[in-house]
mmCIF file of C-alpha atoms and ligand atoms in Angstrom:
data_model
loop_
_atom_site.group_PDB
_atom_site.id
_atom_site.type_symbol
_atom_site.label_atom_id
_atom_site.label_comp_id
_atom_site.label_asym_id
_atom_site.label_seq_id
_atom_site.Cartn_x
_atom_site.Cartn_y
_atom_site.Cartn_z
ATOM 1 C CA UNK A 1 -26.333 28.476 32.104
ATOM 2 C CA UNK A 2 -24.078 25.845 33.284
ATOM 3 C CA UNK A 3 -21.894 26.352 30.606
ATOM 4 C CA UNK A 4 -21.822 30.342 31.797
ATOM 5 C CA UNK A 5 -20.951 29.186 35.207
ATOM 6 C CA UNK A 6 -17.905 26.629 33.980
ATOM 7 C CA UNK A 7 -16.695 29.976 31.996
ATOM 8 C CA UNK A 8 -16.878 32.124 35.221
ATOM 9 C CA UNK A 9 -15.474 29.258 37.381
ATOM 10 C CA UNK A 10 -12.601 28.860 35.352
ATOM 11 C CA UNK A 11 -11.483 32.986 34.473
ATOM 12 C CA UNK A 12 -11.932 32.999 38.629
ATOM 13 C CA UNK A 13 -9.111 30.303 38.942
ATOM 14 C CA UNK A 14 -7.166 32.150 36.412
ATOM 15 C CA UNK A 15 -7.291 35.050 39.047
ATOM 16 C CA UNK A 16 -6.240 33.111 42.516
ATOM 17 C CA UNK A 17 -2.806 34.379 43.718
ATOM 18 C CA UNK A 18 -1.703 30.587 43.228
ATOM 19 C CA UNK A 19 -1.616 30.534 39.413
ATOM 20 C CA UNK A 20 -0.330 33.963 39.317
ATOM 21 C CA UNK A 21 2.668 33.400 41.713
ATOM 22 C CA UNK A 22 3.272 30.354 39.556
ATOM 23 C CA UNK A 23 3.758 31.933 36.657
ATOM 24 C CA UNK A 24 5.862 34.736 38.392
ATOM 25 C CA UNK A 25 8.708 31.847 39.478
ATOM 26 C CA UNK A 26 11.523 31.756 37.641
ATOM 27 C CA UNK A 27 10.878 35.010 35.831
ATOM 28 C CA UNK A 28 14.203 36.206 34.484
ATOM 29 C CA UNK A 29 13.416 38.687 32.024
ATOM 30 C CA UNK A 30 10.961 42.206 31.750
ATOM 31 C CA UNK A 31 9.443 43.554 28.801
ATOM 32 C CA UNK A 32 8.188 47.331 29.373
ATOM 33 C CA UNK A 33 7.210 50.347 27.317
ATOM 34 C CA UNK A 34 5.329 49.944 23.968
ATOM 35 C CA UNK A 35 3.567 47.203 24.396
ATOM 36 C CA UNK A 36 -0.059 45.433 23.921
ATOM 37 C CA UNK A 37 0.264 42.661 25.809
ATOM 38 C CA UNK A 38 0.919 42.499 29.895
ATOM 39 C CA UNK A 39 0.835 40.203 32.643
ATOM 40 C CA UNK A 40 2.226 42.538 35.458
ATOM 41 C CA UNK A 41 1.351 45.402 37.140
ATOM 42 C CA UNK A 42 3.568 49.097 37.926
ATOM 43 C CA UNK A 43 6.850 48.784 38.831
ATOM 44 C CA UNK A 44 7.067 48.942 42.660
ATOM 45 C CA UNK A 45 9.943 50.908 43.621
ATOM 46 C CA UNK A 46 9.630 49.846 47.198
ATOM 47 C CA UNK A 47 10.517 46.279 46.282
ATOM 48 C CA UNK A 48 12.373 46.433 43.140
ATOM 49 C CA UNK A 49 14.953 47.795 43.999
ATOM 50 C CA UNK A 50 17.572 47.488 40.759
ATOM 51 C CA UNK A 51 14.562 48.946 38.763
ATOM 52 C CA UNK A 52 13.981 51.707 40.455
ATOM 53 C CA UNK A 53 17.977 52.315 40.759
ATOM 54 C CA UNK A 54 18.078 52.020 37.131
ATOM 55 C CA UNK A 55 15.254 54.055 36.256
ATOM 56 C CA UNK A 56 12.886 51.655 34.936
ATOM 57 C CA UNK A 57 9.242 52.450 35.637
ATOM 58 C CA UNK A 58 6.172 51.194 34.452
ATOM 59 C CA UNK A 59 2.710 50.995 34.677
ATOM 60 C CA UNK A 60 2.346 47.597 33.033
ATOM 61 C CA UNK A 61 5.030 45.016 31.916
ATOM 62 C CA UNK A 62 4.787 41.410 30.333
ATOM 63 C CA UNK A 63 7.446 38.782 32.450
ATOM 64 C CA UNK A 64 9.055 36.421 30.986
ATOM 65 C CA UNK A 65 10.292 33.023 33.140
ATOM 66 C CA UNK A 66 13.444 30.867 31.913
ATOM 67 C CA UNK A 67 10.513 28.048 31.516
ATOM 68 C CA UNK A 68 8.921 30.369 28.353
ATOM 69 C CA UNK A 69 12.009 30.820 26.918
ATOM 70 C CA UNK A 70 13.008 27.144 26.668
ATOM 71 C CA UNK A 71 9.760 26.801 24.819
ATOM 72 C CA UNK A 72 10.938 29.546 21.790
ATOM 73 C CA UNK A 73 12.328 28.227 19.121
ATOM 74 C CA UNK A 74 15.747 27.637 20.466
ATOM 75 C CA UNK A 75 18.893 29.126 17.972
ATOM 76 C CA UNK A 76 22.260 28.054 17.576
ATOM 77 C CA UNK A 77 25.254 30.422 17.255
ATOM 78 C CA UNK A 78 28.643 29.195 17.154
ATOM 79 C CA UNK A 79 30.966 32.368 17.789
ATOM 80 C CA UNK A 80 33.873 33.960 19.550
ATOM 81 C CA UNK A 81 33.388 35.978 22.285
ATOM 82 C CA UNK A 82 35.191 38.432 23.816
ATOM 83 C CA UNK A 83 35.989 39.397 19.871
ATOM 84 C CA UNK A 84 38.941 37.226 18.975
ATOM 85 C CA UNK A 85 38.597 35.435 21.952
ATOM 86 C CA UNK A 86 37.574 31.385 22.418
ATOM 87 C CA UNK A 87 35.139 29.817 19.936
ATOM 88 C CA UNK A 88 31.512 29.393 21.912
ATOM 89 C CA UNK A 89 28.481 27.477 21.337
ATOM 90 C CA UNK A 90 25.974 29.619 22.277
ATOM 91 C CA UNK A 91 21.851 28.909 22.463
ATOM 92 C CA UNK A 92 18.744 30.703 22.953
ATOM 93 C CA UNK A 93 15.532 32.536 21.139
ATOM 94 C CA UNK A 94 15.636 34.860 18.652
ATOM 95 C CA UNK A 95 15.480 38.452 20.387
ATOM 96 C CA UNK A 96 12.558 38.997 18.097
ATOM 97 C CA UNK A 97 10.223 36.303 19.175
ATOM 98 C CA UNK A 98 10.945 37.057 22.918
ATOM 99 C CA UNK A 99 9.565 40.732 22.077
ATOM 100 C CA UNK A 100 7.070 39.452 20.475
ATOM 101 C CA UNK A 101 5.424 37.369 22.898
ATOM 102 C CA UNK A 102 4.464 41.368 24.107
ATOM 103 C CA UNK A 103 3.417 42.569 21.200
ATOM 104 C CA UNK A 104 5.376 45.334 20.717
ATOM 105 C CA UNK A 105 4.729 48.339 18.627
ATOM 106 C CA UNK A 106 8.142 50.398 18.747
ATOM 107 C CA UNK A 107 11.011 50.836 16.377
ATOM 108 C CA UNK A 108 13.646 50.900 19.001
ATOM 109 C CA UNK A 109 14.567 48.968 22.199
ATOM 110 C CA UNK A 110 16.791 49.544 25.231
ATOM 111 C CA UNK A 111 18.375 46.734 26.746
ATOM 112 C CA UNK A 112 19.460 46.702 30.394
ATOM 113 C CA UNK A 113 21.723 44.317 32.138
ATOM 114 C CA UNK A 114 22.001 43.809 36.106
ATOM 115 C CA UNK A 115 25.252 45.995 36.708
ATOM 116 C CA UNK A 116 23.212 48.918 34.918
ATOM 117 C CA UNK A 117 25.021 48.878 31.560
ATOM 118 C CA UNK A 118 22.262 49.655 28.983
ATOM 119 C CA UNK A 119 22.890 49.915 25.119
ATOM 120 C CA UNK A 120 19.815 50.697 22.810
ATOM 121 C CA UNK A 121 19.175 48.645 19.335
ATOM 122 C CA UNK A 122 16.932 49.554 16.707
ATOM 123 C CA UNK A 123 14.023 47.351 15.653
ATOM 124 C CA UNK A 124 15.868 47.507 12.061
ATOM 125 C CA UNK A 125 18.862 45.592 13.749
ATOM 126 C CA UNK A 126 16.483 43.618 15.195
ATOM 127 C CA UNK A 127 15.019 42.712 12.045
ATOM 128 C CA UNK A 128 17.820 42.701 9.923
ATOM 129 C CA UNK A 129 20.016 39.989 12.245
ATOM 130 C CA UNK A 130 19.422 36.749 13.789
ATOM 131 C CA UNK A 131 20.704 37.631 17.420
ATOM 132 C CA UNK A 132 19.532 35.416 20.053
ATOM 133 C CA UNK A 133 18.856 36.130 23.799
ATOM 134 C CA UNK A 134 20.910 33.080 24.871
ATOM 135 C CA UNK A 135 20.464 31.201 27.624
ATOM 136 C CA UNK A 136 23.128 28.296 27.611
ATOM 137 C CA UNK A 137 26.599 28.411 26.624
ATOM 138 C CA UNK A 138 28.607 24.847 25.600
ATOM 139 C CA UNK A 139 25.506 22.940 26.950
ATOM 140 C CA UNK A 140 25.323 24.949 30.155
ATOM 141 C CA UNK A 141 22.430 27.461 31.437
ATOM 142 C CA UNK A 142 23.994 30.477 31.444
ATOM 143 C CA UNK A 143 24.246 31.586 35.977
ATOM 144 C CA UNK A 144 24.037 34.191 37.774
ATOM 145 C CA UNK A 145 27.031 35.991 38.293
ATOM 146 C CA UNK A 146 28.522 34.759 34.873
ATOM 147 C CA UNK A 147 26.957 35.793 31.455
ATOM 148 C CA UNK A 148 23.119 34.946 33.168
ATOM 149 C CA UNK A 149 20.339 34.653 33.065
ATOM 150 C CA UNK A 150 20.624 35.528 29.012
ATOM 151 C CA UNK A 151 22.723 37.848 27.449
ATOM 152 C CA UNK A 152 22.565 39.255 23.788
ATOM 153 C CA UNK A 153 24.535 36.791 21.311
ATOM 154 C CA UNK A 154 25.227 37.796 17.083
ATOM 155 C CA UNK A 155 25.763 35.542 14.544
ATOM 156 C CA UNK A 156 29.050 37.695 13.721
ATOM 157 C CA UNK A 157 30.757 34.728 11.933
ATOM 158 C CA UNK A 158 28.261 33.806 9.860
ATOM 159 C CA UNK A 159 26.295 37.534 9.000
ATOM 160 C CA UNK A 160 29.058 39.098 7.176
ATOM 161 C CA UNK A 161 27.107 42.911 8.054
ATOM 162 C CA UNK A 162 28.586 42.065 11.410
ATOM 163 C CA UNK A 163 31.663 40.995 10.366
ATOM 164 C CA UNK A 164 34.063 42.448 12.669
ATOM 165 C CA UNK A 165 31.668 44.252 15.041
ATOM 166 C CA UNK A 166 33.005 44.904 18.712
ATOM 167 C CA UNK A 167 31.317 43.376 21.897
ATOM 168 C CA UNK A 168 29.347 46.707 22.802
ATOM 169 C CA UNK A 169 26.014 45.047 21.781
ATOM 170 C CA UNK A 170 26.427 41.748 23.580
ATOM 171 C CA UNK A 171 24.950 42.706 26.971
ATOM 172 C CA UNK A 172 25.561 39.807 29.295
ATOM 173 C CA UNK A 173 23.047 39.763 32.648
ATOM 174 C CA UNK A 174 19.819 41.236 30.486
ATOM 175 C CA UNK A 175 16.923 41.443 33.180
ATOM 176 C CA UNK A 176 14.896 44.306 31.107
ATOM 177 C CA UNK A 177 14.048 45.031 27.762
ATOM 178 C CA UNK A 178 11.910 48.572 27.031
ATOM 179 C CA UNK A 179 10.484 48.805 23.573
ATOM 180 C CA UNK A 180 10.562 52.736 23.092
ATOM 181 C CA UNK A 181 9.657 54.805 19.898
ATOM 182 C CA UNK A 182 11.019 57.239 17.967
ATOM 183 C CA UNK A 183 9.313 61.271 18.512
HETATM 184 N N1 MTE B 201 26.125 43.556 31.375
HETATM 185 C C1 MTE B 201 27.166 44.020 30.684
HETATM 186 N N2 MTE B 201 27.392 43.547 29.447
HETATM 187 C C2 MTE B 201 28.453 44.021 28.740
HETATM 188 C C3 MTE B 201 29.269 45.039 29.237
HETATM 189 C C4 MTE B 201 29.008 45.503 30.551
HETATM 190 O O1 MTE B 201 29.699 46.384 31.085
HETATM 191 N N3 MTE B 201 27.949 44.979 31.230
HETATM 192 N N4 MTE B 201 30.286 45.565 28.454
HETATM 193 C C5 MTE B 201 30.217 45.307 27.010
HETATM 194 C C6 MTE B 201 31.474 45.627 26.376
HETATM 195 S S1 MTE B 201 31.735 47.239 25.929
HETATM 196 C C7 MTE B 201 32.393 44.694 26.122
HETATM 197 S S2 MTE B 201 33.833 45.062 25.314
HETATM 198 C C8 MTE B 201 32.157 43.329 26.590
HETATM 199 C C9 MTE B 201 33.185 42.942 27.587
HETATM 200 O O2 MTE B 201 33.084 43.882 28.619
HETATM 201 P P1 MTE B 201 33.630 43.534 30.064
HETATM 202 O O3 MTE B 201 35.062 43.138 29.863
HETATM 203 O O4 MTE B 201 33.462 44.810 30.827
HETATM 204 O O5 MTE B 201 32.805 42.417 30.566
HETATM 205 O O6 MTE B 201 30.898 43.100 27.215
HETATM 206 C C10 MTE B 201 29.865 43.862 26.757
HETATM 207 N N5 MTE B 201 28.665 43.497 27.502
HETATM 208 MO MO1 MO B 202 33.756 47.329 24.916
#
């Protein structure tokens, strides 16, 4: 019995609006569409506004905060960017454990940035290539209004299959991910 009650007690303070709202600061990234696992509820056009400008509905959606990814695995990718351009050191998760941490069950995803630019990747990519959602370039945390708050990085210097691939793929400002699959 008192064990029962220490169970209920405790999924109860799981519940309060404190513990949720603390987990909701500092969210920088959405996962949406084929996925198992959520943490968030439809997509509320009336106050998310970019999402609903962009298209992105939902019923369900797992959040992601800075905080979570800083405890991935973090990857290092030393690369130029723009192509050609100045040698950066940039840092982050592997794409693949971010979308796992919402189980995902799709074979495709579509990647959205905060101006709206959007650029689909297959899981095989995915897969296939270590790309990282960075969060820090040269040491710093990638901001707001520069490449933040993560942006799409490929190890195209190291991976020859990406030798010489253009920057179409490396989305700077990613604030959604939907895992979508194939008819
Ligand atoms: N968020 C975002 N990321 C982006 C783009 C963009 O328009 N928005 N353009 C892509 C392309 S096509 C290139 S060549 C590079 C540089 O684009 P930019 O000069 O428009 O920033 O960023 C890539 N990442
Ligand atoms: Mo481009």
């Amino acid at each position: 019995m008192r064990i029962l009650l220490i169970m209920i007690a405790s999924m109860l303070a799981a519940c309060t609006p404190a513990s949720q709202s603390a987990e909701r600061a500092g969210v920088v990234l959405t996962l949406h569409g084929d996925i198992a696992a959520s943490n968030r509820a439809a997509m509320d056009p009336q106050i998310e506004p970019l999402f609903n400008t962009f298209g992105l509905e939902f019923e369900q959606a797992y959040v992601v905060s800075g905080a979570q990814l800083a405890r991935l695995a973090q990857h290092d990718i030393q690369v130029d960017y723009p192509a050609g351009g100045a040698q950066r050191a940039f840092r982050g998760p592997l794409l693949r454990d971010v979308l796992a941490l919402a189980m995902p069950r799709g074979d495709n995803v579509v990647v959205t940035a905060l101006d709206g630019y959007q650029r689909d990747i297959s899981w095989q990519r995915i897969e296939a290539h270590d790309v990282i959602l960075a969060t820090s370039m040269d040491g710093q945390p990638l901001p707001m209004g520069g490449f933040g708050p993560a942006m799409l990085v490929w190890p195209r210097a190291t991976d020859r299959a990406l030798a010489g691939m253009s920057d179409d793929d490396w989305l700077w400002g990613v604030i959604a991910i939907e895992i979508t699959t194939s008819p």
